[in-house]
Coordinates of C-alpha atoms and ligand atoms in Angstrom, one line a residue:
Chain A
M1 CA -126.6 -52.4 -87.1
L2 CA -128.3 -50.0 -89.5
H3 CA -131.6 -48.4 -88.8
L4 CA -133.5 -45.8 -91.0
Q5 CA -136.7 -44.1 -90.0
E6 CA -138.5 -41.9 -92.5
A7 CA -135.1 -41.0 -93.8
G8 CA -134.8 -38.8 -96.9
F9 CA -132.1 -37.3 -98.9
S10 CA -132.0 -34.6 -101.6
Y11 CA -129.3 -33.1 -103.7
G12 CA -130.1 -29.4 -103.5
G13 CA -133.8 -29.4 -104.3
R14 CA -133.8 -32.8 -106.0
E15 CA -135.2 -35.6 -103.9
I16 CA -133.4 -38.9 -104.3
L17 CA -134.7 -40.8 -101.3
S18 CA -137.7 -40.1 -99.1
G19 CA -139.6 -41.9 -96.3
V20 CA -137.1 -44.8 -96.1
N21 CA -137.7 -47.2 -93.3
L22 CA -135.2 -50.0 -92.9
D23 CA -133.8 -52.2 -90.1
V24 CA -130.7 -54.2 -90.9
A25 CA -129.9 -56.8 -88.3
P26 CA -126.3 -57.9 -87.6
G27 CA -125.1 -60.8 -89.6
S28 CA -127.6 -60.3 -92.5
F29 CA -126.9 -60.2 -96.2
Y30 CA -128.7 -57.7 -98.3
F31 CA -128.8 -56.8 -102.0
L32 CA -129.9 -53.4 -103.0
T33 CA -131.1 -53.2 -106.5
G34 CA -132.7 -50.7 -108.8
P35 CA -132.1 -49.1 -112.2
S36 CA -129.1 -46.9 -112.8
G37 CA -129.6 -43.5 -111.3
A38 CA -132.2 -44.7 -108.8
G39 CA -130.0 -43.8 -105.8
K40 CA -128.2 -46.9 -104.7
T41 CA -124.8 -45.1 -104.4
T42 CA -126.6 -42.3 -102.6
F43 CA -128.1 -44.7 -100.1
L44 CA -124.7 -46.4 -99.4
R45 CA -123.1 -43.0 -99.0
L46 CA -125.7 -42.2 -96.3
C47 CA -124.7 -45.5 -94.6
Y48 CA -121.0 -44.4 -94.3
Q49 CA -121.7 -40.7 -93.6
A50 CA -120.3 -39.4 -96.8
L51 CA -123.7 -37.8 -96.9
M52 CA -126.1 -36.8 -94.1
P53 CA -129.8 -37.4 -94.3
T54 CA -131.8 -34.3 -95.1
K55 CA -134.8 -35.8 -93.4
G56 CA -135.6 -38.4 -90.8
V57 CA -133.3 -40.6 -88.8
V58 CA -130.3 -42.7 -89.7
R59 CA -128.7 -44.8 -87.0
I60 CA -125.5 -46.6 -87.7
L61 CA -123.8 -49.0 -85.1
D62 CA -126.3 -47.6 -82.6
R63 CA -125.4 -43.9 -83.1
D64 CA -127.6 -41.3 -84.6
V65 CA -125.6 -39.8 -87.5
R66 CA -126.9 -36.3 -86.9
G67 CA -125.0 -36.0 -83.7
L68 CA -121.7 -37.2 -85.2
H69 CA -118.6 -35.1 -85.2
R70 CA -116.0 -35.4 -87.9
E71 CA -113.8 -37.4 -85.6
D72 CA -116.7 -39.7 -84.8
I73 CA -117.2 -40.4 -88.5
A74 CA -113.6 -41.3 -88.9
Q75 CA -114.0 -43.7 -86.0
I76 CA -117.2 -45.3 -87.4
R77 CA -115.6 -45.7 -90.8
R78 CA -113.0 -47.9 -89.2
R79 CA -115.8 -50.3 -88.4
I80 CA -117.3 -50.2 -91.9
G81 CA -115.6 -51.7 -94.9
V82 CA -116.5 -49.8 -98.1
V83 CA -115.9 -51.2 -101.6
H84 CA -116.3 -48.2 -103.8
Q85 CA -117.9 -48.3 -107.2
D86 CA -114.7 -47.0 -108.8
C87 CA -112.5 -48.5 -106.1
Q88 CA -110.1 -45.7 -105.3
F89 CA -106.5 -46.2 -104.3
V90 CA -103.5 -44.0 -103.7
D91 CA -101.9 -44.5 -107.0
H92 CA -98.3 -43.9 -106.1
M93 CA -98.3 -46.5 -103.3
N94 CA -98.0 -50.2 -103.9
M95 CA -100.9 -52.6 -103.3
E96 CA -99.6 -53.8 -99.9
D97 CA -99.5 -50.2 -98.6
N98 CA -102.9 -49.5 -100.1
I99 CA -104.5 -52.6 -98.5
R100 CA -102.9 -51.9 -95.2
M101 CA -103.9 -48.2 -95.3
P102 CA -107.0 -48.6 -92.9
L103 CA -104.6 -50.1 -90.3
Q104 CA -102.0 -47.4 -91.0
V105 CA -104.4 -44.5 -90.5
S106 CA -105.7 -45.9 -87.2
G107 CA -102.3 -46.5 -85.9
R108 CA -102.8 -50.3 -85.8
N109 CA -100.5 -51.4 -88.6
T110 CA -98.5 -53.6 -86.2
E111 CA -101.6 -55.5 -85.2
L112 CA -101.9 -57.5 -88.4
D113 CA -98.9 -59.8 -88.6
D114 CA -97.4 -60.9 -91.9
R115 CA -99.0 -64.3 -91.7
S116 CA -102.5 -62.9 -91.4
F117 CA -101.9 -60.4 -94.1
Q118 CA -100.6 -63.2 -96.5
D119 CA -103.7 -65.2 -95.6
L120 CA -105.9 -62.2 -96.5
I121 CA -104.3 -61.5 -99.9
S122 CA -104.2 -65.1 -100.9
W123 CA -107.9 -65.3 -100.0
V124 CA -108.5 -62.6 -102.6
G125 CA -105.9 -64.2 -104.9
L126 CA -103.5 -61.3 -105.1
S127 CA -100.4 -62.7 -103.5
A128 CA -98.3 -62.0 -106.6
H129 CA -99.4 -58.4 -106.9
M130 CA -98.4 -56.7 -103.6
S131 CA -95.6 -54.6 -105.0
A132 CA -97.5 -53.5 -108.0
L133 CA -99.0 -50.0 -108.2
P134 CA -102.9 -49.8 -108.5
P135 CA -102.9 -48.6 -112.1
E136 CA -101.0 -51.8 -113.1
L137 CA -103.8 -54.1 -112.0
S138 CA -106.8 -55.3 -114.0
S139 CA -110.2 -54.1 -112.9
G140 CA -111.0 -57.5 -111.4
E141 CA -107.8 -57.4 -109.4
R142 CA -108.6 -53.9 -108.3
Q143 CA -112.0 -54.9 -107.1
R144 CA -110.6 -57.8 -105.1
A145 CA -107.9 -55.5 -103.7
A146 CA -110.6 -53.0 -102.7
L147 CA -112.4 -55.9 -100.9
A148 CA -109.2 -56.9 -99.1
R149 CA -108.7 -53.3 -98.0
A150 CA -112.4 -53.1 -96.9
V151 CA -112.0 -56.1 -94.6
V152 CA -108.5 -55.6 -93.3
M153 CA -109.8 -54.0 -90.1
S154 CA -112.2 -56.8 -89.6
P155 CA -115.2 -54.4 -89.8
D156 CA -118.7 -55.2 -88.6
L157 CA -120.4 -53.9 -91.8
I158 CA -119.4 -54.3 -95.4
L159 CA -120.8 -52.0 -98.0
A160 CA -120.1 -52.9 -101.6
D161 CA -121.2 -50.6 -104.5
E162 CA -121.5 -52.5 -107.8
P163 CA -118.5 -54.6 -106.9
T164 CA -119.0 -56.7 -110.0
G165 CA -120.0 -53.8 -112.2
N166 CA -117.5 -54.1 -115.0
L167 CA -116.3 -57.6 -114.5
D168 CA -116.8 -60.8 -116.5
W169 CA -119.1 -63.4 -115.1
E170 CA -116.4 -65.6 -113.7
M171 CA -114.7 -62.8 -111.8
A172 CA -118.1 -61.5 -110.6
Q173 CA -118.7 -65.0 -109.2
K174 CA -115.4 -64.9 -107.4
I175 CA -116.2 -61.6 -105.8
L176 CA -119.6 -62.8 -104.8
T177 CA -118.1 -65.9 -103.2
L178 CA -115.8 -63.7 -101.1
L179 CA -118.7 -61.6 -99.9
I180 CA -120.7 -64.7 -99.0
E181 CA -117.7 -66.1 -97.1
L182 CA -117.5 -62.8 -95.1
N183 CA -121.2 -63.0 -94.3
K184 CA -120.7 -66.6 -93.1
M185 CA -118.0 -65.2 -90.7
G186 CA -120.7 -63.1 -89.2
K187 CA -120.3 -59.8 -91.1
T188 CA -123.3 -57.8 -92.2
V189 CA -123.1 -57.3 -95.9
I190 CA -125.0 -54.9 -98.2
V191 CA -124.3 -55.1 -101.9
A192 CA -125.7 -52.6 -104.4
T193 CA -126.0 -54.1 -107.8
H194 CA -128.3 -54.0 -110.8
D195 CA -127.2 -57.5 -111.8
L196 CA -130.2 -59.8 -111.2
Q197 CA -128.4 -62.8 -112.4
L198 CA -125.8 -62.3 -109.7
I199 CA -128.6 -62.0 -107.1
R200 CA -130.2 -65.2 -108.2
T201 CA -126.9 -67.1 -108.0
A202 CA -126.3 -65.7 -104.5
K203 CA -129.7 -66.7 -103.2
S204 CA -128.9 -70.3 -103.8
K205 CA -125.9 -70.0 -101.5
V206 CA -126.9 -67.6 -98.8
A207 CA -130.0 -66.3 -97.1
A208 CA -129.9 -63.0 -98.9
R209 CA -132.7 -60.4 -98.8
V210 CA -133.3 -58.1 -101.7
L211 CA -134.1 -54.4 -101.3
R212 CA -135.6 -52.7 -104.4
L213 CA -135.0 -49.0 -104.8
A214 CA -137.7 -47.4 -106.9
N215 CA -139.7 -44.1 -106.7
N216 CA -137.3 -42.7 -104.1
N217 CA -138.2 -45.5 -101.7
I218 CA -136.8 -48.8 -100.6
Q219 CA -139.0 -51.9 -100.5
L220 CA -138.2 -55.4 -99.5
A221 CA -138.6 -57.5 -102.7
G222 CA -140.7 -60.7 -102.6
A223 CA -139.6 -64.1 -103.7
D224 CA -140.6 -63.4 -107.3
L225 CA -137.1 -62.4 -108.2
Chain B
M1 CA -101.3 -24.0 -69.9
N2 CA -103.8 -26.0 -72.0
R3 CA -102.6 -24.2 -75.1
F4 CA -99.1 -24.9 -74.2
S5 CA -99.5 -28.7 -73.7
A6 CA -101.5 -28.8 -77.0
L7 CA -98.5 -27.2 -78.7
I8 CA -96.2 -29.7 -77.1
N9 CA -98.4 -32.5 -78.3
N10 CA -98.5 -31.1 -81.8
I11 CA -94.7 -30.9 -81.9
R12 CA -94.3 -34.4 -80.5
D13 CA -96.8 -35.7 -83.1
L14 CA -94.8 -33.9 -85.7
L15 CA -91.5 -35.4 -84.6
Q16 CA -92.4 -38.9 -83.9
G17 CA -95.7 -40.0 -85.3
D18 CA -95.6 -42.5 -88.0
L19 CA -93.1 -41.3 -90.6
T20 CA -94.3 -43.8 -93.2
A21 CA -97.6 -41.9 -93.2
D22 CA -95.9 -39.1 -95.0
S23 CA -95.6 -41.2 -98.1
V24 CA -99.4 -40.9 -98.7
V25 CA -98.5 -37.4 -100.1
P26 CA -96.9 -38.0 -103.5
P27 CA -93.4 -36.5 -103.8
S28 CA -93.8 -33.4 -105.9
G29 CA -90.4 -32.0 -106.8
Y30 CA -91.3 -28.6 -108.4
T31 CA -93.5 -27.0 -105.7
A32 CA -91.3 -28.6 -103.1
N33 CA -88.3 -26.8 -104.5
L34 CA -90.2 -23.5 -104.8
T35 CA -91.2 -23.7 -101.1
T36 CA -87.6 -24.4 -100.1
F37 CA -86.3 -21.5 -102.3
T38 CA -88.9 -19.0 -100.9
A39 CA -88.1 -20.0 -97.3
G40 CA -84.5 -19.6 -98.1
A41 CA -84.9 -16.1 -99.7
M42 CA -87.1 -15.0 -96.8
A43 CA -84.5 -16.2 -94.3
F44 CA -81.8 -14.3 -96.2
L45 CA -83.8 -11.1 -96.0
A46 CA -84.6 -11.8 -92.3
V47 CA -80.9 -11.9 -91.5
F48 CA -80.4 -8.3 -92.8
A49 CA -83.6 -7.0 -91.2
L50 CA -82.3 -8.5 -88.0
A51 CA -78.9 -6.9 -88.4
L52 CA -80.4 -3.6 -89.1
S53 CA -82.6 -3.8 -86.1
L54 CA -79.8 -4.9 -83.8
A55 CA -77.3 -2.3 -85.1
T56 CA -79.7 0.6 -84.9
G57 CA -80.8 -0.6 -81.5
R58 CA -77.2 -0.6 -80.3
L59 CA -76.7 2.9 -81.7
A60 CA -79.8 4.3 -80.1
D61 CA -78.9 2.8 -76.8
R62 CA -75.3 4.1 -76.9
W63 CA -76.3 7.6 -78.0
S64 CA -79.0 8.0 -75.5
D65 CA -77.0 6.4 -72.7
E66 CA -73.6 8.0 -73.1
L67 CA -74.8 11.4 -74.2
A68 CA -78.0 11.8 -72.3
R69 CA -76.4 12.3 -69.0
T70 CA -73.6 14.7 -69.8
T71 CA -73.9 18.4 -70.5
T72 CA -71.2 20.9 -71.2
I73 CA -71.0 24.5 -70.1
R74 CA -68.8 26.7 -72.2
I75 CA -67.5 29.9 -70.7
S76 CA -66.1 32.7 -72.8
A77 CA -65.0 35.7 -70.9
P78 CA -62.3 38.4 -71.1
E79 CA -59.0 37.4 -69.6
G80 CA -59.5 39.0 -66.3
Q81 CA -63.0 37.7 -65.6
M82 CA -62.5 34.1 -66.6
Q83 CA -61.7 32.8 -63.1
A84 CA -64.6 34.7 -61.5
Q85 CA -67.1 33.4 -63.9
L86 CA -65.8 29.9 -63.6
D87 CA -66.2 30.1 -59.8
A88 CA -69.7 31.5 -60.3
V89 CA -70.6 28.6 -62.6
I90 CA -69.2 26.0 -60.2
N91 CA -71.2 27.6 -57.4
V92 CA -74.4 27.5 -59.4
L93 CA -73.8 23.9 -60.3
N94 CA -73.1 23.0 -56.6
T95 CA -76.4 24.5 -55.6
T96 CA -78.5 22.9 -58.3
S97 CA -80.3 19.7 -57.6
G98 CA -80.1 16.8 -60.1
I99 CA -76.4 17.1 -60.8
E100 CA -74.1 14.2 -60.0
S101 CA -70.8 16.0 -60.5
S102 CA -69.1 18.6 -62.5
S103 CA -65.5 19.1 -63.5
V104 CA -63.5 21.9 -65.2
M105 CA -61.7 20.5 -68.2
S106 CA -58.0 20.7 -67.7
D107 CA -55.7 22.5 -70.1
D108 CA -54.3 19.2 -71.2
A109 CA -57.6 17.7 -71.9
Q110 CA -58.6 20.8 -73.8
R111 CA -55.4 20.8 -75.8
R112 CA -56.1 17.2 -76.8
L113 CA -59.5 18.1 -77.8
L114 CA -58.3 20.9 -80.1
E115 CA -55.2 19.1 -81.4
P116 CA -56.8 17.7 -84.5
W117 CA -57.6 21.2 -85.7
F118 CA -54.7 23.3 -84.4
G119 CA -51.8 20.9 -83.9
P120 CA -50.0 19.9 -80.7
D121 CA -48.2 23.1 -80.0
L122 CA -51.2 25.3 -79.4
P123 CA -50.3 28.1 -76.9
L124 CA -53.5 27.7 -75.0
E125 CA -52.6 30.2 -72.3
T126 CA -52.3 33.1 -74.7
L127 CA -55.4 32.4 -76.6
P128 CA -59.0 33.5 -75.7
I129 CA -60.2 29.9 -75.7
P130 CA -63.4 29.2 -73.8
R131 CA -63.2 27.0 -70.7
L132 CA -65.3 23.9 -70.6
V133 CA -67.1 22.5 -67.6
E134 CA -68.4 18.9 -68.0
V135 CA -71.5 18.2 -66.0
I136 CA -72.8 14.7 -65.2
E137 CA -76.4 14.6 -64.5
K138 CA -78.3 12.4 -62.1
D139 CA -80.8 10.0 -63.5
D140 CA -83.6 12.6 -63.2
G141 CA -81.4 15.5 -64.4
P142 CA -81.7 19.1 -63.4
D143 CA -84.3 21.5 -64.7
M144 CA -82.4 22.7 -67.8
E145 CA -84.4 25.9 -68.3
G146 CA -83.9 26.9 -64.6
L147 CA -80.2 26.2 -64.8
R148 CA -79.8 28.2 -68.0
L149 CA -81.5 31.2 -66.4
R150 CA -79.4 31.1 -63.2
L151 CA -76.2 30.7 -65.3
S152 CA -77.0 33.7 -67.4
A153 CA -77.7 35.7 -64.3
E154 CA -74.5 34.7 -62.4
A155 CA -72.1 34.2 -65.3
P156 CA -73.1 36.0 -68.4
G157 CA -70.3 34.4 -70.4
A158 CA -71.5 30.8 -69.7
V159 CA -73.4 28.9 -72.4
L160 CA -75.2 25.7 -71.4
D161 CA -74.7 23.3 -74.2
D162 CA -77.5 20.8 -73.8
H163 CA -76.7 17.8 -76.0
T164 CA -80.2 16.6 -76.0
R165 CA -81.1 19.3 -78.4
W166 CA -79.2 17.8 -81.3
R167 CA -79.0 14.3 -80.0
R168 CA -82.7 13.7 -79.7
P169 CA -83.5 13.6 -83.4
L170 CA -80.6 11.1 -83.9
V171 CA -81.8 8.8 -81.2
N172 CA -85.3 9.1 -82.6
A173 CA -84.1 8.2 -86.1
A174 CA -82.1 5.2 -84.7
Q175 CA -85.2 4.0 -82.8
R176 CA -87.4 4.5 -85.8
L177 CA -84.9 2.4 -87.9
R178 CA -85.0 -0.3 -85.2
S179 CA -88.8 -0.5 -85.3
L180 CA -88.7 -0.6 -89.0
G181 CA -86.2 -3.5 -88.8
T182 CA -88.5 -5.3 -86.4
F183 CA -91.5 -4.6 -88.5
S184 CA -89.7 -6.0 -91.5
I185 CA -89.0 -9.2 -89.7
L186 CA -92.7 -9.5 -88.8
L187 CA -93.6 -8.8 -92.5
I188 CA -91.2 -11.4 -93.6
M189 CA -92.7 -13.9 -91.3
G190 CA -96.2 -13.0 -92.5
A191 CA -95.2 -13.3 -96.1
T192 CA -93.6 -16.7 -95.4
A193 CA -96.8 -17.8 -93.7
A194 CA -98.9 -16.6 -96.7
M195 CA -96.6 -18.2 -99.2
I196 CA -96.6 -21.5 -97.4
T197 CA -100.4 -21.4 -97.0
L198 CA -100.7 -21.0 -100.8
A199 CA -98.3 -23.8 -101.5
A200 CA -100.1 -26.1 -99.0
Q201 CA -103.5 -25.2 -100.5
S202 CA -102.3 -26.1 -104.0
A203 CA -100.8 -29.4 -102.7
L204 CA -104.1 -30.2 -100.9
A205 CA -106.1 -29.4 -104.1
A206 CA -103.7 -31.5 -106.2
N207 CA -104.2 -34.5 -103.9
G208 CA -108.0 -34.7 -103.7
Q209 CA -107.9 -38.3 -104.6
V210 CA -105.5 -39.2 -101.9
I211 CA -107.5 -37.3 -99.3
S212 CA -110.8 -38.9 -100.3
V213 CA -109.2 -42.4 -100.1
L214 CA -107.8 -41.6 -96.6
R215 CA -111.1 -40.4 -95.4
L216 CA -112.9 -43.4 -96.8
V217 CA -110.6 -45.7 -94.8
G218 CA -111.2 -43.7 -91.6
A219 CA -108.3 -41.3 -91.4
R220 CA -108.9 -38.4 -89.0
D221 CA -108.3 -34.9 -90.2
V222 CA -105.2 -34.5 -88.1
Y223 CA -103.6 -37.6 -89.6
I224 CA -104.1 -36.3 -93.1
A225 CA -103.0 -32.8 -92.2
R226 CA -99.9 -34.2 -90.5
A227 CA -98.6 -35.7 -93.7
F228 CA -98.7 -32.3 -95.4
V229 CA -97.6 -30.4 -92.4
R230 CA -94.5 -32.5 -92.0
R231 CA -93.5 -32.0 -95.6
F232 CA -93.8 -28.3 -95.5
T233 CA -92.2 -27.9 -92.2
V234 CA -89.2 -29.8 -93.3
R235 CA -88.9 -27.9 -96.5
A236 CA -89.2 -24.5 -94.7
L237 CA -86.6 -25.5 -92.2
L238 CA -84.2 -26.7 -94.8
G239 CA -84.7 -23.6 -97.0
A240 CA -84.4 -21.2 -94.1
A241 CA -81.3 -22.9 -92.8
I242 CA -79.6 -22.4 -96.2
G243 CA -80.9 -18.8 -96.5
T244 CA -79.7 -18.0 -93.0
G245 CA -76.3 -19.5 -93.7
L246 CA -75.9 -17.5 -96.8
G247 CA -77.1 -14.3 -95.1
M248 CA -74.7 -14.7 -92.3
T249 CA -71.8 -15.5 -94.7
A250 CA -72.6 -12.2 -96.3
M251 CA -72.6 -10.4 -93.0
V252 CA -69.2 -11.9 -92.1
F253 CA -67.8 -10.3 -95.3
L254 CA -69.2 -6.8 -94.5
P255 CA -66.3 -4.4 -93.6
S256 CA -65.9 -4.6 -89.9
A257 CA -66.8 -1.8 -87.6
A258 CA -63.8 0.5 -87.9
E259 CA -64.6 3.0 -85.2
E260 CA -67.3 3.4 -82.6
G261 CA -70.3 5.2 -84.0
A262 CA -69.5 4.7 -87.6
F263 CA -73.0 3.7 -88.5
L264 CA -72.6 1.9 -91.8
T265 CA -69.6 -0.1 -90.9
G266 CA -71.2 -1.1 -87.6
L267 CA -74.1 -2.7 -89.3
G268 CA -73.0 -6.3 -88.7
F269 CA -73.7 -8.5 -85.7
Q270 CA -71.6 -8.1 -82.6
G271 CA -70.7 -10.5 -79.8
W272 CA -73.5 -12.9 -78.8
H273 CA -75.8 -11.3 -81.4
W274 CA -74.3 -13.6 -83.9
L275 CA -76.3 -16.4 -82.2
I276 CA -79.7 -14.7 -82.8
P277 CA -80.0 -15.6 -86.5
A278 CA -79.8 -19.2 -85.5
L279 CA -83.4 -18.7 -84.4
I280 CA -84.5 -17.9 -88.0
P281 CA -84.7 -21.6 -89.3
P282 CA -86.7 -22.9 -86.3
L283 CA -88.9 -19.9 -86.5
A284 CA -89.6 -20.5 -90.2
A285 CA -90.4 -24.1 -89.4
I286 CA -92.9 -23.0 -86.7
V287 CA -94.5 -20.6 -89.2
A288 CA -94.7 -23.3 -91.8
F289 CA -96.1 -25.7 -89.3
W290 CA -99.0 -23.5 -88.3
A291 CA -99.6 -22.2 -91.8
T292 CA -99.8 -25.7 -93.3
R293 CA -101.8 -27.0 -90.4
G294 CA -104.4 -24.2 -90.7
A295 CA -104.6 -24.6 -94.5
A296 CA -105.0 -28.3 -94.2
L297 CA -107.6 -28.4 -91.5
R298 CA -109.6 -25.7 -93.2
A299 CA -109.5 -27.5 -96.6
L300 CA -110.4 -30.9 -94.9
A301 CA -113.3 -29.4 -93.1
R302 CA -114.9 -28.8 -96.5
I303 CA -114.6 -32.5 -97.6
S304 CA -117.1 -35.0 -96.3
Ligands
ADP401 N1 -123.3 -35.0 -106.1 C1 -124.5 -35.0 -106.7 N2 -125.1 -33.9 -106.9 C2 -126.4 -33.9 -107.5 N3 -127.0 -35.0 -108.0 C3 -126.3 -36.2 -107.8 C4 -125.1 -36.2 -107.2 N4 -124.7 -37.5 -107.1 C5 -125.7 -38.2 -107.7 N5 -126.7 -37.4 -108.2 C6 -127.9 -37.8 -108.8 O1 -128.6 -38.6 -107.9 C7 -129.3 -39.7 -108.6 C8 -128.9 -41.0 -107.9 O2 -127.5 -41.2 -108.1 P1 -126.8 -42.6 -107.6 O3 -127.1 -42.7 -106.1 O4 -125.4 -42.5 -108.0 O5 -127.6 -43.7 -108.4 P2 -127.2 -45.2 -108.6 O6 -126.0 -45.5 -107.8 O7 -128.4 -46.0 -108.3 O8 -126.9 -45.3 -110.1 C9 -128.8 -39.6 -110.0 O9 -129.8 -39.1 -110.8 C10 -127.6 -38.7 -110.0 O10 -127.6 -37.9 -111.2
MG402 MG1 -124.1 -46.1 -108.3

């Protein structure tokens, strides 16, 4: 699914990641943790080719990212659901159009019938908000809408960057539950978070592994968490 | 062939595609209206450049066509020698290659020619009026210098009046004006392309957020570009249609060509030439299409 070998990344001269080795198997659930500024977002951006490694090898969905053309990247992103840290929407379009956008841009909007779409948005609890504009939603609602948009194409890999970042505990639990359900459906999930409490809660519900990002490198954390 | 089918594909994409996709670009009234206005103004100017180019082209063609192949020989001789010199001239002409035909202008024709100056009752017989011989040249006309020399030897009173001498600069001027008109049309197209590129660039810059969302969810560059391209193509088409309409209305109200050769009054369109300005709006749309597409793809290539 995702494979890194001695992968490194630096912004200009500033090294953020170096010598990262990682092998993410399909269907697994990972947390990526580390202090703010450690490079969690940078790592996820490498995973969806918003950034390219400056060293080493990154393979995504069995393709070496170095050989990818812009068109290939667009194709790969259709198989990856990204929940952005500051979940971005197109602010002048309503939530339904926003959530359907991945289908729209890949010319598959007709493939998801209304029933399935209603199922999806009731799953994230946003049935009543589909004609609202993104700025009219609360941050918890926006996070759930971002999650709905991330999974609307039924992607193989879901990358979530601090999906519970500025939510209260109850809402964070809700998002976590959705992510765990997705994993139970067979999706590979990687969640970047600095919320250890959240990780502990998750570990009681799913076989999640924890990656710790420190000193520019990623290590699998032990059971001591 | 490949380029051609690519063009067809582009146009088909533009026409059908998914019209709802356009709504990802927020409606922006102000710049939209500026684009429409500029396209309209450019089209208006293009109508006049086109009229200038066509009218001067007509003029150049007519002058060089009608006049280039006729030459006049004027014979002034004392009363008794006129007929002899006239015969000598005809003889020279008959033995010169490159001449299609020649004819001595009749008294009647000559009287008509002089009527505007001297009135209808001119006693032509009693006046020492020169006789005129009209010569029609073949396509590759005679050697004018040789003809002139032979004439001066055989008929000293004959003067070869080679129209090309004074006609050439006029034809040149008309042709120069025509090229200037054509050049102006190219300039107008270039300015339209530049203006639309700038407008598209500012629209792209203003919609950075939209573009990054689209890329995040897997939109290809052509998809994103298309949304912008369609907007600008439609605006340019609309503006140019209005501008062309206004320009042609203005042309209709120009004073009509009173007389052949009257340059200023003949500036309008004639006959089927009225159809040519109809090409301006689609041309503006094509220019807008390529300008926006280029600007969009270049801008998108810089965004990861
Ligand atoms: N575009 C950028 N250019 C230069 N430095 C950056 C850029 N983005 C992030 N950084 C730096 O890289 C480091 C890691 O950032 P980030 O991956 O966002 O960390 P995290 O998500 O773990 O908080 C931070 O120190 C940040 O300042
Ligand atoms: Mg971050």
